[in-house]
Amino acid sequence: MKVRGHGMAVDAPPGWEVRIRRRLPESGEPEARPRPVLHAATIALPEVRGDFGGNVTGLMTQDDVFVSLFEYEPSAAATPLFASHKRPVPTPQDFSPAGLQRSIAGQSGRQYFFQESGRAFCLYVVLGSHARRAVLVRAVRAVLDSLELSAGADS
Amino acid sequence: MTALVVGLTFAVLLLGVLVAGLLRSHAEILRSLHELGAGREDTAPRGPVDVPFEVRSGVVGPGSSMGIAAPDLVGVTPSEEAVLVSMSTRGSDTLLAFLSSGCLTCFTFWDAFAPGRDLGLPADTRLVVVTKGREMESQSAIRDLASPGVPVVMSTQAWDDYGVPGSPYFVHVDGAAGRVAGEGSATAWEQVVRLVREATEDRALTLRQTGDDEDRGDGAHREARADRELLRAGITPGHDSLYPGGDVPGQEEERH
């Protein structure tokens, strides 16, 4: 089922939940505009969530996955961190328990930085089980393959 | 000169007709007010007068979604978040509360969902409020009414999908089966909670009594096990992969 908002769209398979919202700038970013963030998961997404899965990853079982696509200020696209113009395609080899923002036993994660149409993104993926990463990465790929990013966040 | 006289005569006649029409309309209004007892005291009818007056009953009638494969919700939240809420996420039932900003009975429920109040639902049941979409509902009014901890999805499509006859209306979705387990209206949140708790406990009791978790290898248990495995793989009832030909049997009958 397709969800579209803030210049992002994704066609999620049954059993997935998706939210696309505008994240308010933090206090240290007075000039920043609200930037979109997309969350997708195989569990019911709580109303209050951290950008990178706070309040979510702790609820996951070994069969679950969580995806966050976080957009930074357009100026970030000029920095080396976002130099890649290729949209990431996760593979099981990419994942490691050390890649988690918040370490939870058994889980595995990975961050990818890239830019597209002048928009700077971080893709963060958490797998409920490092041991089952081959199966879980396939589920993530099914969602990411349907991801559409338009040229502007306002579209 | 003759033309002027004819013209003036015609104008006078036309004005006369207009005045007569206005007087008649005025007389009808006065007569209606008189019948309602709002006329002068000396001309008002003596004693009470029956005036036709109808209101809708507080509880809307039953809908028609019982047992159907529960469609996912797609819409926006009052704070402009695009949202897809799944009805078949692992391990959780969903209670859909179809509310509006205009119905008086709905305010009882908006109040019941206020922050800090214990909803009283079973632990594995989440509440999702569904209002009509922005084209039919006031987004700012819903934002004022919504509780921060309770998801609100604005989606007219969801009202159509579940055949909601009016508000307030509640649909209980069995998350494991991805199907509507119960539906109906109520005037108090406590009524809804009691019915959901009873339904959840009855289902758990039935599972224990039939030993559903224990696979005895007969046809019913094989079917139940297959259903569980398919759901774990994200294949819900009506999933496209179950019907390679594209025709989902019974889908039309289920929805109507």
mmCIF file of C-alpha atoms in Angstrom:
data_model
loop_
_atom_site.group_PDB
_atom_site.id
_atom_site.type_symbol
_atom_site.label_atom_id
_atom_site.label_comp_id
_atom_site.label_asym_id
_atom_site.label_seq_id
_atom_site.Cartn_x
_atom_site.Cartn_y
_atom_site.Cartn_z
ATOM 1 C CA MET A 1 0.000 0.000 0.000
ATOM 2 C CA LYS A 2 1.478 3.331 -1.046
ATOM 3 C CA VAL A 3 2.112 6.156 1.391
ATOM 4 C CA ARG A 4 3.230 9.549 0.130
ATOM 5 C CA GLY A 5 4.225 12.718 1.905
ATOM 6 C CA HIS A 6 6.843 15.463 2.086
ATOM 7 C CA GLY A 7 8.592 14.421 -1.120
ATOM 8 C CA MET A 8 8.877 10.752 -0.156
ATOM 9 C CA ALA A 9 6.738 7.755 -1.104
ATOM 10 C CA VAL A 10 6.938 4.065 -0.347
ATOM 11 C CA ASP A 11 4.815 1.073 -1.264
ATOM 12 C CA ALA A 12 4.812 -1.131 1.817
ATOM 13 C CA PRO A 13 3.904 -4.837 1.806
ATOM 14 C CA PRO A 14 1.179 -6.137 4.174
ATOM 15 C CA GLY A 15 2.203 -6.114 7.811
ATOM 16 C CA TRP A 16 4.342 -2.969 7.510
ATOM 17 C CA GLU A 17 3.578 0.382 9.081
ATOM 18 C CA VAL A 18 4.851 3.649 7.647
ATOM 19 C CA ARG A 19 4.973 7.229 8.893
ATOM 20 C CA ILE A 20 6.344 10.231 7.007
ATOM 21 C CA ARG A 21 6.539 13.430 8.998
ATOM 22 C CA ARG A 22 8.382 16.696 9.147
ATOM 23 C CA ARG A 23 10.911 16.810 11.924
ATOM 24 C CA LEU A 24 11.110 20.119 13.778
ATOM 25 C CA PRO A 25 14.565 21.705 13.850
ATOM 26 C CA GLU A 26 16.447 21.346 17.099
ATOM 27 C CA SER A 27 17.270 24.349 19.256
ATOM 28 C CA GLY A 28 20.815 24.507 17.874
ATOM 29 C CA GLU A 29 19.533 24.940 14.312
ATOM 30 C CA PRO A 30 17.781 28.336 14.317
ATOM 31 C CA GLU A 31 17.949 28.717 10.520
ATOM 32 C CA ALA A 32 16.954 25.154 9.734
ATOM 33 C CA ARG A 33 13.632 24.268 8.114
ATOM 34 C CA PRO A 34 11.617 21.225 9.189
ATOM 35 C CA ARG A 35 13.006 18.239 7.283
ATOM 36 C CA PRO A 36 11.159 15.011 6.467
ATOM 37 C CA VAL A 37 11.825 11.680 8.121
ATOM 38 C CA LEU A 38 10.309 8.380 7.047
ATOM 39 C CA HIS A 39 9.825 5.480 9.440
ATOM 40 C CA ALA A 40 8.795 2.006 8.335
ATOM 41 C CA ALA A 41 8.620 -1.123 10.472
ATOM 42 C CA THR A 42 7.019 -4.521 10.779
ATOM 43 C CA ILE A 43 5.657 -3.600 14.199
ATOM 44 C CA ALA A 44 3.027 -1.085 15.267
ATOM 45 C CA LEU A 45 4.871 2.232 15.308
ATOM 46 C CA PRO A 46 4.414 4.101 18.591
ATOM 47 C CA GLU A 47 3.246 7.711 18.448
ATOM 48 C CA VAL A 48 6.361 8.982 20.184
ATOM 49 C CA ARG A 49 9.487 7.859 18.328
ATOM 50 C CA GLY A 50 13.065 8.934 18.073
ATOM 51 C CA ASP A 51 14.372 9.802 14.614
ATOM 52 C CA PHE A 52 16.624 6.737 14.683
ATOM 53 C CA GLY A 53 14.264 4.252 16.285
ATOM 54 C CA GLY A 54 14.182 5.359 19.904
ATOM 55 C CA ASN A 55 11.062 3.840 21.487
ATOM 56 C CA VAL A 56 10.756 1.432 18.545
ATOM 57 C CA THR A 57 13.727 -0.943 18.355
ATOM 58 C CA GLY A 58 13.207 -2.087 21.943
ATOM 59 C CA LEU A 59 9.796 -3.461 20.917
ATOM 60 C CA MET A 60 11.114 -5.531 18.015
ATOM 61 C CA THR A 61 11.240 -9.326 17.975
ATOM 62 C CA GLN A 62 13.791 -11.313 15.988
ATOM 63 C CA ASP A 63 11.389 -11.316 13.011
ATOM 64 C CA ASP A 64 11.087 -7.538 12.818
ATOM 65 C CA VAL A 65 12.872 -4.748 10.968
ATOM 66 C CA PHE A 66 12.913 -0.980 11.272
ATOM 67 C CA VAL A 67 13.872 1.559 8.615
ATOM 68 C CA SER A 68 14.487 5.285 9.091
ATOM 69 C CA LEU A 69 15.157 7.621 6.183
ATOM 70 C CA PHE A 70 16.288 10.908 7.640
ATOM 71 C CA GLU A 71 16.804 14.022 5.535
ATOM 72 C CA TYR A 72 19.411 16.613 6.431
ATOM 73 C CA GLU A 73 19.677 20.239 5.368
ATOM 74 C CA PRO A 74 20.405 20.578 1.615
ATOM 75 C CA SER A 75 23.764 22.181 2.456
ATOM 76 C CA ALA A 76 24.883 18.845 3.902
ATOM 77 C CA ALA A 77 24.861 17.374 0.368
ATOM 78 C CA ALA A 78 28.079 19.295 -0.312
ATOM 79 C CA THR A 79 29.948 17.516 2.489
ATOM 80 C CA PRO A 80 32.064 14.364 1.964
ATOM 81 C CA LEU A 81 29.787 12.267 4.184
ATOM 82 C CA PHE A 82 27.001 12.546 1.594
ATOM 83 C CA ALA A 83 29.262 12.246 -1.458
ATOM 84 C CA SER A 84 27.568 9.082 -2.746
ATOM 85 C CA HIS A 85 24.959 9.684 -5.442
ATOM 86 C CA LYS A 86 23.940 6.036 -5.438
ATOM 87 C CA ARG A 87 20.919 4.997 -3.477
ATOM 88 C CA PRO A 88 22.070 2.279 -1.027
ATOM 89 C CA VAL A 89 21.105 -1.337 -1.597
ATOM 90 C CA PRO A 90 21.584 -3.148 1.727
ATOM 91 C CA THR A 91 23.155 -6.602 1.747
ATOM 92 C CA PRO A 92 23.465 -9.039 4.703
ATOM 93 C CA GLN A 93 27.227 -8.412 4.773
ATOM 94 C CA ASP A 94 26.668 -4.736 5.589
ATOM 95 C CA PHE A 95 25.145 -5.429 8.979
ATOM 96 C CA SER A 96 26.797 -5.622 12.348
ATOM 97 C CA PRO A 97 25.696 -5.341 15.990
ATOM 98 C CA ALA A 98 28.231 -2.521 16.218
ATOM 99 C CA GLY A 99 26.237 -0.574 13.622
ATOM 100 C CA LEU A 100 23.386 0.069 16.042
ATOM 101 C CA GLN A 101 22.747 3.519 17.438
ATOM 102 C CA ARG A 102 21.320 1.906 20.532
ATOM 103 C CA SER A 103 22.809 -1.505 21.277
ATOM 104 C CA ILE A 104 20.235 -4.266 21.883
ATOM 105 C CA ALA A 105 21.378 -7.868 22.262
ATOM 106 C CA GLY A 106 20.828 -9.914 19.104
ATOM 107 C CA GLN A 107 20.001 -6.942 16.875
ATOM 108 C CA SER A 108 22.032 -5.609 14.005
ATOM 109 C CA GLY A 109 22.164 -2.280 12.200
ATOM 110 C CA ARG A 110 23.698 -0.153 9.506
ATOM 111 C CA GLN A 111 23.724 3.503 8.442
ATOM 112 C CA TYR A 112 24.099 4.674 4.848
ATOM 113 C CA PHE A 113 24.655 8.289 3.781
ATOM 114 C CA PHE A 114 23.825 9.449 0.273
ATOM 115 C CA GLN A 115 22.333 12.275 -1.747
ATOM 116 C CA GLU A 116 19.707 12.374 -4.438
ATOM 117 C CA SER A 117 18.332 15.355 -6.373
ATOM 118 C CA GLY A 118 20.296 17.650 -4.101
ATOM 119 C CA ARG A 119 18.716 16.186 -0.962
ATOM 120 C CA ALA A 120 21.003 14.682 1.703
ATOM 121 C CA PHE A 121 19.806 11.493 3.376
ATOM 122 C CA CYS A 122 20.782 9.015 6.034
ATOM 123 C CA LEU A 123 19.232 5.559 5.710
ATOM 124 C CA TYR A 124 19.322 3.663 8.988
ATOM 125 C CA VAL A 125 18.200 0.031 9.114
ATOM 126 C CA VAL A 126 17.794 -2.150 12.214
ATOM 127 C CA LEU A 127 17.314 -5.914 11.968
ATOM 128 C CA GLY A 128 15.641 -7.739 14.857
ATOM 129 C CA SER A 129 18.150 -10.573 14.589
ATOM 130 C CA HIS A 130 21.733 -10.476 13.303
ATOM 131 C CA ALA A 131 21.570 -14.267 12.866
ATOM 132 C CA ARG A 132 18.579 -13.953 10.521
ATOM 133 C CA ARG A 133 19.987 -11.020 8.558
ATOM 134 C CA ALA A 134 19.758 -12.769 5.187
ATOM 135 C CA VAL A 135 15.977 -13.151 5.462
ATOM 136 C CA LEU A 136 15.395 -9.772 7.100
ATOM 137 C CA VAL A 137 17.450 -7.823 4.566
ATOM 138 C CA ARG A 138 15.236 -9.253 1.829
ATOM 139 C CA ALA A 139 12.198 -7.774 3.613
ATOM 140 C CA VAL A 140 13.941 -4.390 3.858
ATOM 141 C CA ARG A 141 14.890 -4.475 0.178
ATOM 142 C CA ALA A 142 11.246 -5.123 -0.780
ATOM 143 C CA VAL A 143 10.326 -1.799 0.799
ATOM 144 C CA LEU A 144 13.363 0.202 -0.333
ATOM 145 C CA ASP A 145 12.891 -0.920 -3.938
ATOM 146 C CA SER A 146 9.585 0.964 -3.938
ATOM 147 C CA LEU A 147 11.021 4.138 -2.421
ATOM 148 C CA GLU A 148 10.436 7.319 -4.426
ATOM 149 C CA LEU A 149 12.218 10.566 -3.649
ATOM 150 C CA SER A 150 11.125 13.683 -5.485
ATOM 151 C CA ALA A 151 13.323 16.647 -6.227
ATOM 152 C CA GLY A 152 11.851 18.799 -3.467
ATOM 153 C CA ALA A 153 10.649 17.925 0.007
ATOM 154 C CA ASP A 154 7.626 20.167 -0.451
ATOM 155 C CA SER A 155 6.235 18.273 -3.398
ATOM 156 C CA MET B 1 -46.831 60.152 -24.212
ATOM 157 C CA THR B 2 -48.984 57.081 -24.740
ATOM 158 C CA ALA B 3 -45.899 54.859 -24.491
ATOM 159 C CA LEU B 4 -44.960 56.492 -21.185
ATOM 160 C CA VAL B 5 -48.436 55.895 -19.742
ATOM 161 C CA VAL B 6 -48.380 52.246 -20.889
ATOM 162 C CA GLY B 7 -44.899 51.769 -19.438
ATOM 163 C CA LEU B 8 -45.864 53.296 -16.074
ATOM 164 C CA THR B 9 -49.031 51.216 -15.949
ATOM 165 C CA PHE B 10 -47.033 48.054 -16.588
ATOM 166 C CA ALA B 11 -44.519 49.003 -13.873
ATOM 167 C CA VAL B 12 -47.308 49.632 -11.354
ATOM 168 C CA LEU B 13 -48.886 46.280 -12.175
ATOM 169 C CA LEU B 14 -45.556 44.484 -11.795
ATOM 170 C CA LEU B 15 -44.877 46.135 -8.437
ATOM 171 C CA GLY B 16 -48.405 45.250 -7.342
ATOM 172 C CA VAL B 17 -47.759 41.563 -8.083
ATOM 173 C CA LEU B 18 -44.443 41.684 -6.176
ATOM 174 C CA VAL B 19 -46.072 43.304 -3.125
ATOM 175 C CA ALA B 20 -48.883 40.746 -3.173
ATOM 176 C CA GLY B 21 -46.298 37.928 -3.255
ATOM 177 C CA LEU B 22 -44.377 39.412 -0.342
ATOM 178 C CA LEU B 23 -47.547 39.860 1.708
ATOM 179 C CA ARG B 24 -48.515 36.245 1.080
ATOM 180 C CA SER B 25 -45.057 34.991 2.065
ATOM 181 C CA HIS B 26 -45.175 37.152 5.204
ATOM 182 C CA ALA B 27 -48.596 35.780 6.095
ATOM 183 C CA GLU B 28 -47.328 32.200 5.767
ATOM 184 C CA ILE B 29 -44.408 32.927 8.069
ATOM 185 C CA LEU B 30 -46.723 34.505 10.643
ATOM 186 C CA ARG B 31 -49.079 31.538 10.436
ATOM 187 C CA SER B 32 -46.179 29.094 10.980
ATOM 188 C CA LEU B 33 -44.929 31.094 13.971
ATOM 189 C CA HIS B 34 -48.451 31.231 15.350
ATOM 190 C CA GLU B 35 -48.748 27.435 15.121
ATOM 191 C CA LEU B 36 -45.457 27.114 16.990
ATOM 192 C CA GLY B 37 -46.795 29.334 19.761
ATOM 193 C CA ALA B 38 -44.489 32.237 18.973
ATOM 194 C CA GLY B 39 -47.158 34.717 17.985
ATOM 195 C CA ARG B 40 -48.783 37.445 20.075
ATOM 196 C CA GLU B 41 -50.038 36.176 23.416
ATOM 197 C CA ASP B 42 -53.656 37.004 22.687
ATOM 198 C CA THR B 43 -53.616 35.074 19.421
ATOM 199 C CA ALA B 44 -51.400 32.140 20.499
ATOM 200 C CA PRO B 45 -53.098 28.754 20.734
ATOM 201 C CA ARG B 46 -54.027 27.694 24.268
ATOM 202 C CA GLY B 47 -52.153 24.731 25.775
ATOM 203 C CA PRO B 48 -49.295 22.690 24.387
ATOM 204 C CA VAL B 49 -49.047 22.049 20.695
ATOM 205 C CA ASP B 50 -47.467 18.990 19.063
ATOM 206 C CA VAL B 51 -44.630 20.112 16.866
ATOM 207 C CA PRO B 52 -42.902 17.628 14.575
ATOM 208 C CA PHE B 53 -39.316 17.235 15.842
ATOM 209 C CA GLU B 54 -36.950 14.348 15.204
ATOM 210 C CA VAL B 55 -33.437 13.546 16.371
ATOM 211 C CA ARG B 56 -31.215 10.617 15.483
ATOM 212 C CA SER B 57 -30.855 8.011 18.186
ATOM 213 C CA GLY B 58 -27.575 8.177 20.190
ATOM 214 C CA VAL B 59 -26.333 4.839 18.927
ATOM 215 C CA VAL B 60 -25.917 4.196 15.228
ATOM 216 C CA GLY B 61 -27.062 0.948 13.729
ATOM 217 C CA PRO B 62 -24.824 -1.989 12.927
ATOM 218 C CA GLY B 63 -22.413 -1.934 9.996
ATOM 219 C CA SER B 64 -21.446 -4.732 7.680
ATOM 220 C CA SER B 65 -17.729 -5.343 8.067
ATOM 221 C CA MET B 66 -17.863 -8.269 10.536
ATOM 222 C CA GLY B 67 -15.499 -11.037 9.452
ATOM 223 C CA ILE B 68 -13.982 -9.240 6.450
ATOM 224 C CA ALA B 69 -10.245 -9.030 5.872
ATOM 225 C CA ALA B 70 -9.417 -5.792 7.691
ATOM 226 C CA PRO B 71 -8.011 -3.208 5.239
ATOM 227 C CA ASP B 72 -4.957 -1.225 6.325
ATOM 228 C CA LEU B 73 -5.454 2.492 6.993
ATOM 229 C CA VAL B 74 -3.801 5.083 4.784
ATOM 230 C CA GLY B 75 -4.229 8.767 5.509
ATOM 231 C CA VAL B 76 -2.718 11.687 7.346
ATOM 232 C CA THR B 77 -2.553 12.596 10.999
ATOM 233 C CA PRO B 78 -3.860 15.968 12.216
ATOM 234 C CA SER B 79 -0.211 17.104 12.332
ATOM 235 C CA GLU B 80 0.344 16.427 8.599
ATOM 236 C CA GLU B 81 2.123 13.103 9.021
ATOM 237 C CA ALA B 82 1.511 10.676 6.143
ATOM 238 C CA VAL B 83 0.602 7.348 7.696
ATOM 239 C CA LEU B 84 0.004 3.683 6.923
ATOM 240 C CA VAL B 85 -1.387 1.697 9.865
ATOM 241 C CA SER B 86 -1.276 -2.049 9.395
ATOM 242 C CA MET B 87 -4.079 -4.252 10.670
ATOM 243 C CA SER B 88 -1.887 -7.351 10.644
ATOM 244 C CA THR B 89 1.218 -6.406 12.584
ATOM 245 C CA ARG B 90 2.500 -9.250 14.681
ATOM 246 C CA GLY B 91 0.970 -9.790 18.090
ATOM 247 C CA SER B 92 -1.371 -6.860 18.346
ATOM 248 C CA ASP B 93 -5.110 -6.376 17.975
ATOM 249 C CA THR B 94 -6.413 -2.967 16.963
ATOM 250 C CA LEU B 95 -9.512 -1.155 18.130
ATOM 251 C CA LEU B 96 -10.580 1.418 15.555
ATOM 252 C CA ALA B 97 -12.644 4.289 16.946
ATOM 253 C CA PHE B 98 -14.446 6.128 14.151
ATOM 254 C CA LEU B 99 -15.143 9.591 15.557
ATOM 255 C CA SER B 100 -15.912 13.062 14.285
ATOM 256 C CA SER B 101 -15.451 16.574 15.611
ATOM 257 C CA GLY B 102 -19.144 17.362 15.306
ATOM 258 C CA CYS B 103 -21.094 14.566 16.978
ATOM 259 C CA LEU B 104 -21.972 15.221 20.611
ATOM 260 C CA THR B 105 -21.599 11.586 21.706
ATOM 261 C CA CYS B 106 -18.079 11.548 20.273
ATOM 262 C CA PHE B 107 -16.937 14.115 22.852
ATOM 263 C CA THR B 108 -17.388 11.470 25.555
ATOM 264 C CA PHE B 109 -14.750 9.414 23.781
ATOM 265 C CA TRP B 110 -12.357 12.252 22.953
ATOM 266 C CA ASP B 111 -12.443 13.045 26.699
ATOM 267 C CA ALA B 112 -11.850 9.395 27.615
ATOM 268 C CA PHE B 113 -8.678 9.380 25.487
ATOM 269 C CA ALA B 114 -7.195 12.433 27.215
ATOM 270 C CA PRO B 115 -3.550 12.145 28.340
ATOM 271 C CA GLY B 116 -3.009 10.451 31.674
ATOM 272 C CA ARG B 117 -6.217 8.430 31.557
ATOM 273 C CA ASP B 118 -5.993 4.650 31.644
ATOM 274 C CA LEU B 119 -7.785 3.372 28.569
ATOM 275 C CA GLY B 120 -8.334 -0.009 30.222
ATOM 276 C CA LEU B 121 -7.833 -2.007 27.023
ATOM 277 C CA PRO B 122 -6.127 -5.420 27.052
ATOM 278 C CA ALA B 123 -2.332 -5.138 26.921
ATOM 279 C CA ASP B 124 -2.017 -6.374 23.343
ATOM 280 C CA THR B 125 -4.774 -4.141 21.966
ATOM 281 C CA ARG B 126 -3.998 -0.682 20.659
ATOM 282 C CA LEU B 127 -6.441 2.120 19.993
ATOM 283 C CA VAL B 128 -6.475 4.038 16.702
ATOM 284 C CA VAL B 129 -8.912 6.903 16.150
ATOM 285 C CA VAL B 130 -10.148 7.309 12.581
ATOM 286 C CA THR B 131 -11.846 10.491 11.380
ATOM 287 C CA LYS B 132 -12.928 11.407 7.891
ATOM 288 C CA GLY B 133 -10.342 12.989 5.637
ATOM 289 C CA ARG B 134 -9.444 16.650 5.411
ATOM 290 C CA GLU B 135 -11.971 17.177 2.618
ATOM 291 C CA MET B 136 -14.816 16.340 5.049
ATOM 292 C CA GLU B 137 -13.459 17.075 8.503
ATOM 293 C CA SER B 138 -11.847 20.048 10.230
ATOM 294 C CA GLN B 139 -8.168 19.278 10.647
ATOM 295 C CA SER B 140 -7.669 21.992 13.277
ATOM 296 C CA ALA B 141 -10.662 20.780 15.310
ATOM 297 C CA ILE B 142 -9.339 17.217 15.262
ATOM 298 C CA ARG B 143 -5.865 18.439 16.255
ATOM 299 C CA ASP B 144 -7.403 20.170 19.282
ATOM 300 C CA LEU B 145 -9.390 17.078 20.258
ATOM 301 C CA ALA B 146 -6.669 14.463 19.664
ATOM 302 C CA SER B 147 -4.670 13.064 22.538
ATOM 303 C CA PRO B 148 -0.874 13.002 21.955
ATOM 304 C CA GLY B 149 -0.554 9.320 22.875
ATOM 305 C CA VAL B 150 -3.366 8.001 20.682
ATOM 306 C CA PRO B 151 -2.818 7.724 16.921
ATOM 307 C CA VAL B 152 -5.376 9.584 14.811
ATOM 308 C CA VAL B 153 -5.727 8.840 11.111
ATOM 309 C CA MET B 154 -7.802 11.111 8.881
ATOM 310 C CA SER B 155 -9.096 8.919 6.059
ATOM 311 C CA THR B 156 -12.484 8.942 4.368
ATOM 312 C CA GLN B 157 -11.380 5.816 2.498
ATOM 313 C CA ALA B 158 -11.209 3.922 5.806
ATOM 314 C CA TRP B 159 -14.825 4.839 6.595
ATOM 315 C CA ASP B 160 -15.828 3.458 3.205
ATOM 316 C CA ASP B 161 -13.669 0.341 3.536
ATOM 317 C CA TYR B 162 -15.242 -0.585 6.872
ATOM 318 C CA GLY B 163 -18.773 0.460 5.886
ATOM 319 C CA VAL B 164 -19.061 2.751 8.909
ATOM 320 C CA PRO B 165 -22.720 3.803 9.261
ATOM 321 C CA GLY B 166 -22.039 6.856 11.486
ATOM 322 C CA SER B 167 -20.120 8.074 14.488
ATOM 323 C CA PRO B 168 -19.230 7.047 17.091
ATOM 324 C CA TYR B 169 -18.470 3.559 15.793
ATOM 325 C CA PHE B 170 -15.947 0.931 16.849
ATOM 326 C CA VAL B 171 -14.306 -1.920 14.965
ATOM 327 C CA HIS B 172 -12.191 -4.549 16.729
ATOM 328 C CA VAL B 173 -9.576 -6.155 14.465
ATOM 329 C CA ASP B 174 -8.006 -9.497 15.327
ATOM 330 C CA GLY B 175 -4.353 -8.826 14.437
ATOM 331 C CA ALA B 176 -3.389 -12.505 14.170
ATOM 332 C CA ALA B 177 -6.112 -13.242 11.628
ATOM 333 C CA GLY B 178 -6.155 -9.764 10.056
ATOM 334 C CA ARG B 179 -9.948 -9.821 10.204
ATOM 335 C CA VAL B 180 -12.735 -7.799 11.799
ATOM 336 C CA ALA B 181 -13.654 -9.580 15.036
ATOM 337 C CA GLY B 182 -16.415 -7.249 16.211
ATOM 338 C CA GLU B 183 -18.071 -3.905 15.532
ATOM 339 C CA GLY B 184 -20.755 -1.621 16.871
ATOM 340 C CA SER B 185 -21.560 1.684 18.504
ATOM 341 C CA ALA B 186 -21.740 2.779 22.123
ATOM 342 C CA THR B 187 -22.390 5.833 24.229
ATOM 343 C CA ALA B 188 -19.676 5.293 26.851
ATOM 344 C CA TRP B 189 -16.035 4.185 26.663
ATOM 345 C CA GLU B 190 -16.531 1.729 29.531
ATOM 346 C CA GLN B 191 -19.041 -0.198 27.395
ATOM 347 C CA VAL B 192 -16.516 -0.513 24.586
ATOM 348 C CA VAL B 193 -13.718 -1.626 26.897
ATOM 349 C CA ARG B 194 -15.905 -4.242 28.536
ATOM 350 C CA LEU B 195 -16.932 -5.719 25.182
ATOM 351 C CA VAL B 196 -13.342 -5.771 23.879
ATOM 352 C CA ARG B 197 -12.036 -7.406 27.068
ATOM 353 C CA GLU B 198 -14.789 -10.026 26.972
ATOM 354 C CA ALA B 199 -14.143 -10.764 23.306
ATOM 355 C CA THR B 200 -10.385 -11.061 23.893
ATOM 356 C CA GLU B 201 -10.802 -13.311 26.921
ATOM 357 C CA ASP B 202 -13.388 -15.472 25.145
ATOM 358 C CA ARG B 203 -11.017 -15.944 22.233
ATOM 359 C CA ALA B 204 -8.145 -16.915 24.535
ATOM 360 C CA LEU B 205 -10.424 -19.345 26.355
ATOM 361 C CA THR B 206 -11.567 -20.918 23.098
ATOM 362 C CA LEU B 207 -7.964 -21.348 21.985
ATOM 363 C CA ARG B 208 -7.086 -23.039 25.279
ATOM 364 C CA GLN B 209 -10.161 -25.279 25.192
ATOM 365 C CA THR B 210 -9.566 -26.406 21.626
ATOM 366 C CA GLY B 211 -5.831 -26.715 22.235
ATOM 367 C CA ASP B 212 -5.228 -24.676 19.146
ATOM 368 C CA ASP B 213 -1.568 -24.179 19.928
ATOM 369 C CA GLU B 214 -1.088 -27.898 19.947
ATOM 370 C CA ASP B 215 -1.022 -29.309 16.425
ATOM 371 C CA ARG B 216 -2.957 -32.569 16.416
ATOM 372 C CA GLY B 217 -2.365 -33.062 12.724
ATOM 373 C CA ASP B 218 -6.024 -33.053 11.691
ATOM 374 C CA GLY B 219 -7.444 -30.854 8.938
ATOM 375 C CA ALA B 220 -8.485 -27.929 11.156
ATOM 376 C CA HIS B 221 -5.120 -27.729 12.863
ATOM 377 C CA ARG B 222 -3.236 -28.032 9.591
ATOM 378 C CA GLU B 223 -5.286 -25.135 8.240
ATOM 379 C CA ALA B 224 -4.725 -23.042 11.378
ATOM 380 C CA ARG B 225 -0.985 -23.738 11.266
ATOM 381 C CA ALA B 226 -0.842 -22.803 7.579
ATOM 382 C CA ASP B 227 -2.697 -19.545 8.356
ATOM 383 C CA ARG B 228 -0.212 -18.700 11.111
ATOM 384 C CA GLU B 229 2.778 -19.407 8.885
ATOM 385 C CA LEU B 230 1.346 -17.293 6.066
ATOM 386 C CA LEU B 231 0.630 -14.387 8.409
ATOM 387 C CA ARG B 232 4.175 -14.571 9.784
ATOM 388 C CA ALA B 233 5.390 -14.249 6.198
ATOM 389 C CA GLY B 234 3.211 -11.156 5.733
ATOM 390 C CA ILE B 235 0.643 -12.955 3.570
ATOM 391 C CA THR B 236 -2.725 -11.811 4.870
ATOM 392 C CA PRO B 237 -6.204 -12.886 3.710
ATOM 393 C CA GLY B 238 -6.841 -11.569 0.217
ATOM 394 C CA HIS B 239 -3.107 -11.174 -0.503
ATOM 395 C CA ASP B 240 -2.377 -10.978 -4.236
ATOM 396 C CA SER B 241 0.071 -13.897 -4.117
ATOM 397 C CA LEU B 242 -2.772 -16.250 -3.116
ATOM 398 C CA TYR B 243 -4.631 -15.474 -6.330
ATOM 399 C CA PRO B 244 -2.193 -15.531 -9.255
ATOM 400 C CA GLY B 245 -5.103 -15.046 -11.665
ATOM 401 C CA GLY B 246 -5.934 -11.718 -10.049
ATOM 402 C CA ASP B 247 -9.520 -12.599 -9.080
ATOM 403 C CA VAL B 248 -9.987 -12.615 -5.339
ATOM 404 C CA PRO B 249 -13.050 -14.816 -4.732
ATOM 405 C CA GLY B 250 -15.740 -13.408 -2.467
ATOM 406 C CA GLN B 251 -14.089 -10.003 -2.172
ATOM 407 C CA GLU B 252 -17.105 -8.153 -3.520
ATOM 408 C CA GLU B 253 -19.487 -10.089 -1.296
ATOM 409 C CA GLU B 254 -17.371 -9.364 1.753
ATOM 410 C CA ARG B 255 -17.355 -5.625 1.271
ATOM 411 C CA HIS B 256 -21.067 -5.160 0.608
#
